[in-house]
Coordinates of C-alpha atoms and ligand atoms in Angstrom, one line a residue:
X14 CA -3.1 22.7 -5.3
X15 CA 0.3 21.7 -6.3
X16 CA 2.3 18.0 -4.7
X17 CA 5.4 17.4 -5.1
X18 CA 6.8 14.0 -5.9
X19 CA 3.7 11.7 -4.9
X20 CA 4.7 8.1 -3.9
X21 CA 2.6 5.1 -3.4
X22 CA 4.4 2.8 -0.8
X23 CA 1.8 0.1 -1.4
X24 CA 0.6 -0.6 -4.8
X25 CA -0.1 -3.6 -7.2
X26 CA 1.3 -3.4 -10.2
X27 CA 0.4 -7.4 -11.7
X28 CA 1.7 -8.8 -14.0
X29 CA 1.8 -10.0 -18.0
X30 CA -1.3 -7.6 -19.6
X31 CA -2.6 -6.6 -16.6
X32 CA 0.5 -4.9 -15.9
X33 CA 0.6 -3.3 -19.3
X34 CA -3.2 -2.0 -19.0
X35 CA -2.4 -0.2 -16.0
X36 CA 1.4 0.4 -15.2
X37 CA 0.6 4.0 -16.5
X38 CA -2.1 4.9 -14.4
X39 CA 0.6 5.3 -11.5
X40 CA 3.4 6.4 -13.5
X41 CA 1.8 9.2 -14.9
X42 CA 1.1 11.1 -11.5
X43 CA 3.0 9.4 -9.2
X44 CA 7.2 9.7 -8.8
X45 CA 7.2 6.3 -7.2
X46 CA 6.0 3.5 -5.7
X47 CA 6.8 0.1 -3.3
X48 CA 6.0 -2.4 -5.6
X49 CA 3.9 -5.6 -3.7
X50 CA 5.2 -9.3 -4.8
X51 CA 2.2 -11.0 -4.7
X52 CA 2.7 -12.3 -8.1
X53 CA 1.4 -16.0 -9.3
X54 CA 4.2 -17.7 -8.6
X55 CA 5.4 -14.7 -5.8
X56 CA 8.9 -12.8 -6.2
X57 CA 11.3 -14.7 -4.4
X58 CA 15.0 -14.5 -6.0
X59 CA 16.8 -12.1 -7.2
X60 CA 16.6 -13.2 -10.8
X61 CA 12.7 -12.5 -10.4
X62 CA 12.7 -8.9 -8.6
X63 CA 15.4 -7.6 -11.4
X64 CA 13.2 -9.4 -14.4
X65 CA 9.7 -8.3 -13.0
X66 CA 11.6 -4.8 -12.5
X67 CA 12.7 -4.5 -16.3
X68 CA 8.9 -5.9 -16.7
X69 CA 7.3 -2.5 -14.9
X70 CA 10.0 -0.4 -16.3
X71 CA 8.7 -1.8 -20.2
X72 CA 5.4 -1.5 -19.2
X73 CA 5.6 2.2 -18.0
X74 CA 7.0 3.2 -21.3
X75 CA 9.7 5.9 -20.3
X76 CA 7.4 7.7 -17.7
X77 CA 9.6 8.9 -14.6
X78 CA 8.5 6.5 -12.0
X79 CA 11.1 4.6 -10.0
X80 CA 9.4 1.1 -8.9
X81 CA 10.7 0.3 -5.7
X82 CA 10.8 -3.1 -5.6
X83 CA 9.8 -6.2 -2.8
X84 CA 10.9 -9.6 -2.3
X85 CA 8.1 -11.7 -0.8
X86 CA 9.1 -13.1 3.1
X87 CA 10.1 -16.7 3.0
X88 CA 11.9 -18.1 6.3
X89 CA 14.0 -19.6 4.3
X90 CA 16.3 -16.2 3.0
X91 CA 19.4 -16.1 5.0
X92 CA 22.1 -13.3 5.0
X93 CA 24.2 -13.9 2.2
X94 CA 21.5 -14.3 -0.5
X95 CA 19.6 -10.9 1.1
X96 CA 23.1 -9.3 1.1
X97 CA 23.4 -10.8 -3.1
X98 CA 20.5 -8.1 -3.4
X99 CA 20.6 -5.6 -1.0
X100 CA 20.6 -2.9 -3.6
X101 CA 18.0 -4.7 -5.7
X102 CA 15.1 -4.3 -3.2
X103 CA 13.6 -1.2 -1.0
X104 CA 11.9 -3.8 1.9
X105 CA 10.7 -7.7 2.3
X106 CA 6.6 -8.1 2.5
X107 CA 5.4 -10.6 4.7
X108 CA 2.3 -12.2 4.2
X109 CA 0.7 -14.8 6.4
X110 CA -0.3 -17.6 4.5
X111 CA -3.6 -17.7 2.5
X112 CA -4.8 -14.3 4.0
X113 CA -5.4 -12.2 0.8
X114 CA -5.1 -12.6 -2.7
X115 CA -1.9 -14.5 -3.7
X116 CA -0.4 -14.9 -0.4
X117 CA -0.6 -19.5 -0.4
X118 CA 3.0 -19.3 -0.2
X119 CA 3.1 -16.5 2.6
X120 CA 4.1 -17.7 6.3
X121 CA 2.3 -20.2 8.3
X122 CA 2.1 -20.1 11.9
X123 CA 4.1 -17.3 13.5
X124 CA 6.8 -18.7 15.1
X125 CA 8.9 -15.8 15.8
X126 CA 12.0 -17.8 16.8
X127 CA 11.8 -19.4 12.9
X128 CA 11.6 -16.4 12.0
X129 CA 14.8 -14.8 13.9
X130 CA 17.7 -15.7 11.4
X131 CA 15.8 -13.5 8.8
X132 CA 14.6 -11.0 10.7
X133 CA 18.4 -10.6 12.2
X134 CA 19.7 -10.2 9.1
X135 CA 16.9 -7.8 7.8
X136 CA 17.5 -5.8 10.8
X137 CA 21.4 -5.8 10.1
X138 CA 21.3 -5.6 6.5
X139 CA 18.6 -2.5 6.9
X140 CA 16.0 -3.8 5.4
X141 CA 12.1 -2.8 6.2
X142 CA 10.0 -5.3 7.1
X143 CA 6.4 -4.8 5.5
X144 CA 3.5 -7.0 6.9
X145 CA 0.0 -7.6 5.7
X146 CA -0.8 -8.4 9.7
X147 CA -4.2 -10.0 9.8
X148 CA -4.8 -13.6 12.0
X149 CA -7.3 -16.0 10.4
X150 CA -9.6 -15.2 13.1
X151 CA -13.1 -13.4 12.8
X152 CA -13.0 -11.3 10.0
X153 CA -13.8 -7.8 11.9
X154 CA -10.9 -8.6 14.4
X155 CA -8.3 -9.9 13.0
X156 CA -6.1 -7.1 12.3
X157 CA -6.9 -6.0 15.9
X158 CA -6.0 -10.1 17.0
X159 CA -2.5 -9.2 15.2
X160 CA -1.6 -6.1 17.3
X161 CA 0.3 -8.4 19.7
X162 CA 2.0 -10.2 17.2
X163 CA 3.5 -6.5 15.8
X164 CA 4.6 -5.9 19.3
X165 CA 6.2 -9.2 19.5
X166 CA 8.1 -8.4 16.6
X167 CA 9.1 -4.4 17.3
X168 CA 10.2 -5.3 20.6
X169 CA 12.2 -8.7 19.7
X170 CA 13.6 -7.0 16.7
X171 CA 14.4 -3.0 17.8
X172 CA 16.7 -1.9 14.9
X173 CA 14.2 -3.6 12.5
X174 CA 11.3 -1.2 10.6
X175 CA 8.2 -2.8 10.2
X176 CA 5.5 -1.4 8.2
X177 CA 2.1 -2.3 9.3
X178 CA 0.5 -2.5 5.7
X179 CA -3.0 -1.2 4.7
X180 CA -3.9 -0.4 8.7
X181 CA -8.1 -0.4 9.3
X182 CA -8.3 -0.3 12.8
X183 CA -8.0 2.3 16.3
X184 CA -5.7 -0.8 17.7
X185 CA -3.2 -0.5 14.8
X186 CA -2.9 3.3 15.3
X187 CA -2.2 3.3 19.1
X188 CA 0.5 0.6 18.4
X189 CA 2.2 3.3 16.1
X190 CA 3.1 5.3 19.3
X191 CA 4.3 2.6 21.3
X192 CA 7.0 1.3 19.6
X193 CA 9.8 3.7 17.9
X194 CA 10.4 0.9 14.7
X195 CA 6.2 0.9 13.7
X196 CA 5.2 2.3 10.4
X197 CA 2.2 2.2 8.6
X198 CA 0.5 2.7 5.1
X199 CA -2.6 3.9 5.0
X200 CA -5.3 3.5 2.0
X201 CA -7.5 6.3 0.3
X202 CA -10.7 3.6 0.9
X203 CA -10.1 3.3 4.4
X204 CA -10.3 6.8 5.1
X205 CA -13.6 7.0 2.9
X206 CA -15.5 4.1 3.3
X207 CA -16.5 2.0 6.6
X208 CA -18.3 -1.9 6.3
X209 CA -21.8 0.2 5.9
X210 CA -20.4 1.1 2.4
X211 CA -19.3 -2.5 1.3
X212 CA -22.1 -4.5 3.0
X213 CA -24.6 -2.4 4.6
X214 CA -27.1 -2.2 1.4
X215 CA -26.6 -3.7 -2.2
X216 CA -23.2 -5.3 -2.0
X217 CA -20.4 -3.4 -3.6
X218 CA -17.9 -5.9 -4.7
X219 CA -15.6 -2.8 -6.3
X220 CA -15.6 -1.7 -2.2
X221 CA -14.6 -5.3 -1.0
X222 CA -10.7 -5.3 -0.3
X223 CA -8.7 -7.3 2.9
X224 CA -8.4 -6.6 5.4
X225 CA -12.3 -5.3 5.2
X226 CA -13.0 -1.4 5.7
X227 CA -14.2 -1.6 9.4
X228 CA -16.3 0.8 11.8
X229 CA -16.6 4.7 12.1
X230 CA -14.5 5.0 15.0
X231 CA -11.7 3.3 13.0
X232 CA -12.1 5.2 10.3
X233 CA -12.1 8.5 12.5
X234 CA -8.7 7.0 14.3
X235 CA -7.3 6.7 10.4
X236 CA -8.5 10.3 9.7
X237 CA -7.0 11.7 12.5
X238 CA -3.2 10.4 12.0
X239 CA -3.5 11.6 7.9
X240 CA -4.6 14.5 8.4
X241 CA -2.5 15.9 10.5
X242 CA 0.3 13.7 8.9
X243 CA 1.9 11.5 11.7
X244 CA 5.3 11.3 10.7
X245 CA 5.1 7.5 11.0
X246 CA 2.1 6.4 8.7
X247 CA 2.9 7.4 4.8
X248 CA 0.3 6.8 1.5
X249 CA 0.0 3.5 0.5
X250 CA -2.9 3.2 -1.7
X251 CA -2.8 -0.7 -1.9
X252 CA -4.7 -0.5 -5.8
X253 CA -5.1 -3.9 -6.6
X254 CA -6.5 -4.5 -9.9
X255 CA -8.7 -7.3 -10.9
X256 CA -10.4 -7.3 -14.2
X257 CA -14.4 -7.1 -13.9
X258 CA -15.2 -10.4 -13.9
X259 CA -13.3 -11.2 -11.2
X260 CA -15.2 -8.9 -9.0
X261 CA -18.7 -9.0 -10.5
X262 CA -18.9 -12.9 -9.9
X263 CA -20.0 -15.1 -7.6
X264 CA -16.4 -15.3 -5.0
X265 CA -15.7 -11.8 -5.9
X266 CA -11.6 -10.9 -5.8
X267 CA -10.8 -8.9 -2.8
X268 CA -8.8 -5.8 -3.6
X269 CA -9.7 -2.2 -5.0
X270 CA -8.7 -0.3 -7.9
X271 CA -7.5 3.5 -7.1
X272 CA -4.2 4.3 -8.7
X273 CA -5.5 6.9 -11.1
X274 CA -8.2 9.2 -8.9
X275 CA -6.1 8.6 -5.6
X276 CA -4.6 12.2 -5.8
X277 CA -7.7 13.7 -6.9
X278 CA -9.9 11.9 -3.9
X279 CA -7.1 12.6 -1.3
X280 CA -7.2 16.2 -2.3
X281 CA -10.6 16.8 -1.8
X282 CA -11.0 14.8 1.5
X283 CA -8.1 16.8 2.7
X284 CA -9.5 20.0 1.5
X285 CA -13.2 19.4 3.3
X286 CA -11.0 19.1 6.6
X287 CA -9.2 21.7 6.0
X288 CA -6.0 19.9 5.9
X289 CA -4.9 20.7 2.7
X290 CA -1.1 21.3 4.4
X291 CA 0.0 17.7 5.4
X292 CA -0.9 16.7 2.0
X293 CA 2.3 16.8 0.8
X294 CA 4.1 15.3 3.7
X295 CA 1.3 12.1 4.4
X296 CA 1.7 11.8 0.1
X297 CA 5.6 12.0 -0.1
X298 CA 7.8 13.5 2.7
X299 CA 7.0 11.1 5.5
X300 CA 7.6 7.9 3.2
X301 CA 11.3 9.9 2.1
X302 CA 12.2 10.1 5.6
X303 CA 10.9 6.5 6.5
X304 CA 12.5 4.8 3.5
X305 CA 15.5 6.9 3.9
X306 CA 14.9 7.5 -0.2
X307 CA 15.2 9.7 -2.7
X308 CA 12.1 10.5 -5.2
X309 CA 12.0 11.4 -8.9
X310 CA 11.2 15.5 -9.0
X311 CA 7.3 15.2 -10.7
X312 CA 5.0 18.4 -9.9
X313 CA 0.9 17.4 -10.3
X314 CA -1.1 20.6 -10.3
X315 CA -4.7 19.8 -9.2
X316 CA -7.1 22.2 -9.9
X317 CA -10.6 22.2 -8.4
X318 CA -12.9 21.2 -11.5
X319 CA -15.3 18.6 -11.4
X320 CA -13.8 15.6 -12.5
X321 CA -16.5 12.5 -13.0
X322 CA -14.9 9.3 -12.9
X323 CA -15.2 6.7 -16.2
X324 CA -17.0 3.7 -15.6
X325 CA -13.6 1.4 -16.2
X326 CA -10.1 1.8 -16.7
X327 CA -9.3 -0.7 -19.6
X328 CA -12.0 -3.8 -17.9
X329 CA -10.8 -2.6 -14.6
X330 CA -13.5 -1.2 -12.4
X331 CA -12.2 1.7 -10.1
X332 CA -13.6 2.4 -6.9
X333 CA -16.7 5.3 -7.5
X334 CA -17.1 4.6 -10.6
X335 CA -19.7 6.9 -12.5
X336 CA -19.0 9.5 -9.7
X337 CA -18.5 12.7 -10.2
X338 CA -15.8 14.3 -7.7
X339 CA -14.0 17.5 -7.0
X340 CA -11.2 18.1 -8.4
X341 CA -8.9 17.2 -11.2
X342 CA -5.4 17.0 -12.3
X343 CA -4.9 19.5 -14.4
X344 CA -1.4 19.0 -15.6
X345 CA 1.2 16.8 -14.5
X346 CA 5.1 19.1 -14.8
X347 CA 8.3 16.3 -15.1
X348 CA 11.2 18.3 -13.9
Ligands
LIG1329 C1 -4.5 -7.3 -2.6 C2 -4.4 -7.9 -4.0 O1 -5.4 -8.0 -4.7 O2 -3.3 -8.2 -4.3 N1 -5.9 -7.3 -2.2 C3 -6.5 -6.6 -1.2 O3 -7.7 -6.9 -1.0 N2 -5.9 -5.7 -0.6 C4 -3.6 -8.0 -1.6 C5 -3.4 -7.3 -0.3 O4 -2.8 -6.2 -0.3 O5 -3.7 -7.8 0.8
LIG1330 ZN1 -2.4 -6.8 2.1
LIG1331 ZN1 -1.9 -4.8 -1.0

């Protein structure tokens, strides 16, 4: 099995030695990736996406991986500082305030009329709009609760493209066929794991992300538009590192660690449904179109060869840890 230019349009790359422990993991097998802003205090200026840039760049060590960076949403941006760096960013992330991990400064309320001035000049200036879209309602519903408040936005804002981040639900996948300007990422947990596997026995803290893995039939809705590749949702594998301690511990962090067995795990989920050709285009083609970007030639070669996943990746638990799984990456080719 052979993929061509891999790209993660939803990772967390940290910061500070975080960032240097695992940087590589991504840049080893992926071309590229949208690099999230959720940083402590969050990317905001241009000063911090081109410093945190030369940060990733540092810590990658002269791998070929372009980070494509984020500026985190702040109604305050207006047109002339977005246009100051235009060719500094890939897309603005929206995140409503307090909803996952380092989001306090994210958007409160969602007044989409204090909201227009950016929006209008995102829209003009093309830039993509990506949105972790949960309410602060019930936890099972509210991704579902934010549906309307995608539509709201697609409809007020037609020439704008809005990513719907890390979908989990049937809801978010019927929007995407509504409205011409809806995207979405989709995770390698969500399309393994439902709430059974994070809550339904022991608790599995290294299975706990936002928003929360949900029910079969949401999962089966996932499956369905990744494996046959729906030219609007992409990879987004939302890794989120947080050391162990974070996660074994009473308040455990939410956010799973994937980056290096995502190829290996999408490969064999595609394989057992027999999907193995829309790999390529859910891991890298749709995203190329979407973005309207150019990736970094890479070639992985997987091979199928059991492949039993360490326990931690530098104090960073991955998700199935100990487990062995089917395949491997046998070599990586930098063109
Ligand atoms: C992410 C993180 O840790 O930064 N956590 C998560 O559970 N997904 C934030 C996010 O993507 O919402
Ligand atoms: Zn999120
Ligand atoms: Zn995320």
């Amino acid at each position: 099995m052979q993929l061509n230019a891999p790209l993660d349009m939803h990772l967390h790359l940290r910061d500070g030695e975080m960032l240097t422990r695992i940087a590589k993991y991504s840049a080893e097998t992926f071309s590229g990736a949208i690099i999230m802003p959720n940083l402590v205090p969050p990317v905001t200026t241009k000063e911090e996406v081109i410093a945190y840039r030369q940060r990733i760049i540092q810590a990658i060590g002269g791998k070929t991986f372009i980070p494509y960076m984020t500026l985190f949403f702040h109604p305050s941006f207006n047109k002339t500082f977005l246009n100051a760096l235009r060719h500094d960013i890939t897309a603005i992330k929206l995140y409503p305030a307090g909803i996952t991990t380092n989001s306090e400064e994210g958007v409160n309320g969602f007044d989409i009329e204090e909201l227009r001035p950016v929006l209008e000049a995102m829209s003009e200036l093309e830039i993509p709009l990506c949105v972790h879209g949960e309410t602060n309602g019930f936890v099972m519903d509210r991704e579902a609760e934010f549906v309307h408040i995608y539509e709201k936005l697609a409809t007020a804002f037609p020439k704008l493209k809005i990513i719907m981040e890390h979908i989990t639900t049937k809801e978010s996948v019927e929007a995407l066929d509504r409205f011409d300007n809806l995207y979405a990422t989709i995770t390698l947990h969500h399309l393994l794991i439902t709430l059974d596997d994070v809550a339904g026995g022991m608790l599995q803290p290294h299975l706990f992300c936002k928003p929360i893995a949900k029910r079969p039939e949401d999962r089966e809705a996932l499956l369905n538009v990744a494996l046959r590749a729906h030219p609007k949702v992409m990879f987004g594998s939302d890794s989120a590192p947080h050391p162990k301690h974070a996660k074994e511990s009473c308040g455990c962090a939410a956010g799973i660690f994937t980056a290096p067995i995502a190829l290996q795990l999408l490969t064999e989920l595609f394989e057992q449904h027999d999907s193995l050709h829309t790999l390529q285009a859910f891991i890298s083609d749709n995203a190329r179109h979407i973005y309207n970007i150019k990736a970094t030639p890479k070639k992985i070669i997987l091979e199928k060869k059991p492949f039993q996943i360490p326990p931690d990746y530098e104090g960073v638990v991955p998700m199935f840890a100990n487990k062995t799984i089917t395949y491997s990456i046998k070599r990586v080719i930098h063109l």
